[in-house]
Tab-separated table of C-alpha atoms in Angstrom:
chain	number	residue	atom	x	y	z
W	71	LEU	CA	97.638	-183.248	14.532
W	72	THR	CA	93.856	-183.293	14.889
W	73	ASN	CA	92.652	-180.828	12.224
W	74	LEU	CA	94.014	-180.460	8.736
W	75	ASN	CA	92.879	-177.785	6.292
W	76	LEU	CA	94.294	-178.377	2.824
W	77	THR	CA	92.159	-175.875	0.914
W	78	SER	CA	95.209	-174.324	-0.778
W	79	PHE	CA	96.842	-177.661	-1.580
W	80	ASN	CA	97.274	-178.106	-5.364
W	81	THR	CA	96.589	-181.714	-6.358
W	82	SER	CA	95.770	-181.171	-10.032
W	83	ASN	CA	98.743	-183.264	-11.240
W	84	VAL	CA	98.426	-186.048	-8.683
W	85	ASN	CA	97.462	-189.475	-10.041
W	86	ASN	CA	98.029	-191.627	-6.956
W	87	MET	CA	96.641	-190.884	-3.493
W	88	GLU	CA	97.365	-194.293	-1.975
W	89	ALA	CA	97.718	-194.133	1.815
W	90	MET	CA	97.827	-190.323	1.669
W	91	PHE	CA	96.384	-189.955	5.184
W	92	SER	CA	96.773	-193.558	6.297
W	93	HIS	CA	97.464	-194.049	10.001
W	94	CYS	CA	96.812	-190.391	10.892
W	95	GLU	CA	95.285	-191.835	14.025
W	96	SER	CA	94.734	-188.505	15.856
W	97	LEU	CA	93.164	-186.696	12.907
W	98	THR	CA	89.532	-185.747	13.599
W	99	ASN	CA	88.679	-183.215	10.857
W	100	LEU	CA	89.929	-183.029	7.303
W	101	ASN	CA	89.019	-180.268	4.846
W	102	LEU	CA	89.650	-181.402	1.275
W	103	THR	CA	87.144	-179.110	-0.453
W	104	SER	CA	89.668	-177.847	-3.011
W	105	PHE	CA	91.218	-181.217	-3.843
W	106	ASN	CA	91.380	-181.827	-7.583
W	107	THR	CA	91.228	-185.588	-8.014
W	108	SER	CA	90.369	-185.726	-11.715
W	109	ASN	CA	93.667	-187.462	-12.606
W	110	VAL	CA	93.725	-189.876	-9.680
W	111	VAL	CA	93.531	-193.591	-10.489
W	112	SER	CA	94.254	-195.043	-7.046
W	113	MET	CA	92.782	-194.161	-3.658
W	114	ILE	CA	93.865	-197.389	-1.974
W	115	ASN	CA	93.861	-197.013	1.817
W	116	MET	CA	93.664	-193.227	1.435
W	117	PHE	CA	92.087	-192.707	4.869
W	118	GLY	CA	92.825	-196.147	6.285
W	119	ASN	CA	93.291	-196.308	10.054
W	120	CYS	CA	92.259	-192.700	10.636
W	121	LYS	CA	90.636	-194.038	13.776
W	122	LYS	CA	89.444	-190.690	15.200
W	123	LEU	CA	88.327	-189.068	11.945
W	124	VAL	CA	84.762	-187.801	12.388
W	125	ASP	CA	84.436	-185.370	9.494
W	126	VAL	CA	85.870	-185.412	5.993
W	127	ASN	CA	84.444	-183.316	3.161
W	128	LEU	CA	84.725	-185.124	-0.170
W	129	ASP	CA	82.342	-182.902	-2.163
W	130	SER	CA	85.016	-181.828	-4.642
W	131	PHE	CA	86.240	-185.352	-5.379
W	132	ASN	CA	86.098	-186.347	-9.039
W	133	THR	CA	86.514	-190.116	-8.984
W	134	MET	CA	85.767	-190.736	-12.653
W	135	ASN	CA	89.250	-192.174	-13.364
W	136	VAL	CA	89.734	-194.078	-10.113
W	137	THR	CA	90.143	-197.839	-10.544
W	138	SER	CA	91.071	-198.868	-6.974
W	139	MET	CA	89.296	-197.878	-3.768
W	140	ASN	CA	90.219	-200.873	-1.645
W	141	GLY	CA	90.667	-200.030	2.020
W	142	MET	CA	89.834	-196.377	1.342
W	143	PHE	CA	88.012	-195.901	4.679
W	144	SER	CA	89.184	-199.066	6.413
W	145	SER	CA	89.227	-198.742	10.214
W	146	CYS	CA	87.820	-195.211	10.252
W	147	GLU	CA	86.211	-196.182	13.527
W	148	SER	CA	84.752	-192.759	14.414
W	149	LEU	CA	83.040	-191.879	11.132
W	150	THR	CA	79.272	-191.970	11.630
W	151	THR	CA	78.438	-190.748	8.110
W	152	ILE	CA	80.288	-190.341	4.823
W	153	ASP	CA	78.799	-188.317	1.980
W	154	LEU	CA	79.754	-190.169	-1.193
W	155	SER	CA	77.004	-188.697	-3.370
W	156	THR	CA	79.502	-187.165	-5.809
W	157	PHE	CA	81.461	-190.390	-6.323
W	158	ASN	CA	81.573	-191.827	-9.832
W	159	THR	CA	82.724	-195.435	-9.501
W	160	SER	CA	82.084	-196.546	-13.072
W	161	ASN	CA	85.779	-197.420	-13.600
W	162	VAL	CA	86.494	-198.944	-10.194
W	163	SER	CA	87.457	-202.620	-10.163
W	164	ASP	CA	88.552	-203.043	-6.526
W	165	MET	CA	86.477	-202.162	-3.461
W	166	TYR	CA	87.657	-204.831	-1.051
W	167	TYR	CA	88.051	-203.712	2.578
W	168	MET	CA	86.643	-200.313	1.546
W	169	PHE	CA	84.595	-199.745	4.723
W	170	ASN	CA	85.685	-202.621	6.948
W	171	PHE	CA	85.884	-201.783	10.648
W	172	CYS	CA	83.978	-198.517	10.182
W	173	THR	CA	82.359	-199.439	13.461
W	174	SER	CA	80.440	-196.166	13.991
W	175	LEU	CA	78.745	-195.972	10.587
W	176	THR	CA	74.974	-196.312	10.941
W	177	ASN	CA	73.739	-195.708	7.381
W	178	LEU	CA	75.566	-195.674	4.083
W	179	ASN	CA	74.185	-194.139	0.908
W	180	LEU	CA	75.877	-195.727	-2.093
W	181	THR	CA	73.252	-194.756	-4.667
W	182	SER	CA	75.918	-193.036	-6.789
W	183	PHE	CA	78.017	-196.231	-6.927
W	184	ASP	CA	78.204	-198.031	-10.270
W	185	THR	CA	79.633	-201.484	-9.535
W	186	ASN	CA	79.460	-202.983	-13.025
W	187	LYS	CA	83.270	-203.206	-13.339
W	188	VAL	CA	83.986	-204.207	-9.738
W	189	THR	CA	85.644	-207.620	-9.474
W	190	ASP	CA	86.499	-207.676	-5.758
W	191	MET	CA	84.232	-206.705	-2.844
W	192	GLN	CA	85.676	-209.045	-0.224
W	193	TYR	CA	85.301	-207.770	3.358
W	194	MET	CA	83.849	-204.520	1.997
W	195	PHE	CA	81.573	-203.957	5.023
W	196	TYR	CA	83.213	-206.424	7.401
W	197	ALA	CA	82.807	-205.516	11.092
W	198	CYS	CA	80.588	-202.502	10.422
W	199	PHE	CA	78.786	-203.474	13.614
W	200	ASN	CA	76.432	-200.488	13.843
W	201	ILE	CA	75.385	-200.112	10.240
W	202	ASN	CA	71.647	-200.567	9.838
W	203	ASN	CA	70.986	-199.717	6.215
W	204	ILE	CA	72.883	-199.528	2.978
W	205	TYR	CA	71.182	-197.713	0.127
W	206	ALA	CA	72.103	-198.680	-3.431
W	207	SER	CA	70.887	-197.822	-6.910
W	208	ASN	CA	68.696	-200.365	-8.640
W	209	ASP	CA	70.316	-199.397	-11.945
W	210	LYS	CA	73.968	-199.120	-10.909
W	211	TRP	CA	74.544	-201.620	-8.080
W	212	ASN	CA	75.261	-204.841	-9.950
W	213	ILE	CA	77.436	-207.633	-8.606
W	214	SER	CA	78.561	-210.088	-11.252
W	215	ASP	CA	78.790	-213.824	-10.612
W	216	SER	CA	82.574	-213.596	-10.952
W	217	CYS	CA	82.950	-210.803	-8.379
W	218	LYS	CA	84.734	-211.945	-5.207
W	219	THR	CA	82.397	-211.327	-2.264
W	220	ASN	CA	83.892	-213.415	0.568
W	221	ASN	CA	82.809	-211.952	3.921
W	222	MET	CA	81.452	-208.858	2.198
W	223	PHE	CA	78.947	-208.452	5.049
W	224	GLY	CA	80.769	-210.576	7.643
W	225	ALA	CA	80.294	-209.469	11.266
W	226	CYS	CA	78.192	-206.619	9.923
W	227	GLY	CA	75.060	-205.219	11.526
W	228	VAL	CA	73.286	-204.369	8.278
W	229	SER	CA	69.681	-205.454	8.344
W	230	GLU	CA	69.011	-204.745	4.686
W	231	VAL	CA	70.276	-203.260	1.457
W	232	THR	CA	67.624	-200.907	0.134
W	233	TYR	CA	67.493	-200.426	-3.616
W	234	VAL	CA	66.217	-197.075	-4.854
C-alpha cells in the first residue's frame, strides 16, 4: 500500500486517532482532506514510522480538542515539508517526540502553535538532521520553566528558531 485516499471516510465520531497509520512503512501519499477531527483528543503516534510518506494533506484537521500529539510524525523520514498552518494546539500538553527522526525536513513553520499548556517537549526535534529553520509565533510559542525539554534539539541541524 503506497497511496491511500480516505476522502469518503467518516471520522466525525472518532475521538482517538492514536497510531492510526503507525508503521505504514510503504505509504507515500495520504489524502485526509475530508477527515473530521473536531472530537479527537489524542493523535499520539498517528503517522509514526511512516518512513516513506512524502505527502499528507492535513488542511481539514481541527485540532482544537487535541491534548496529546507526542510522536505524531516520529520517524517520518521522507517528509520534506508539513503544512501545520491550520493546527490549533492551545489544549495540547504533550509534544514529546513529535518530529524526532524527521530526517528530511528542512524548514518547519510552527507559527500556529500555542505552547502555553505544553508540559513535555522532550526529543521533539531530535535527529532532524536537515532542518535549518523553525518558525514560531512570538505571541504563542512559550515554554514554561516546568516544561520538560531534555534533548528537544538533540542531534538536530536547526541553526535558529525565528520568531515572527
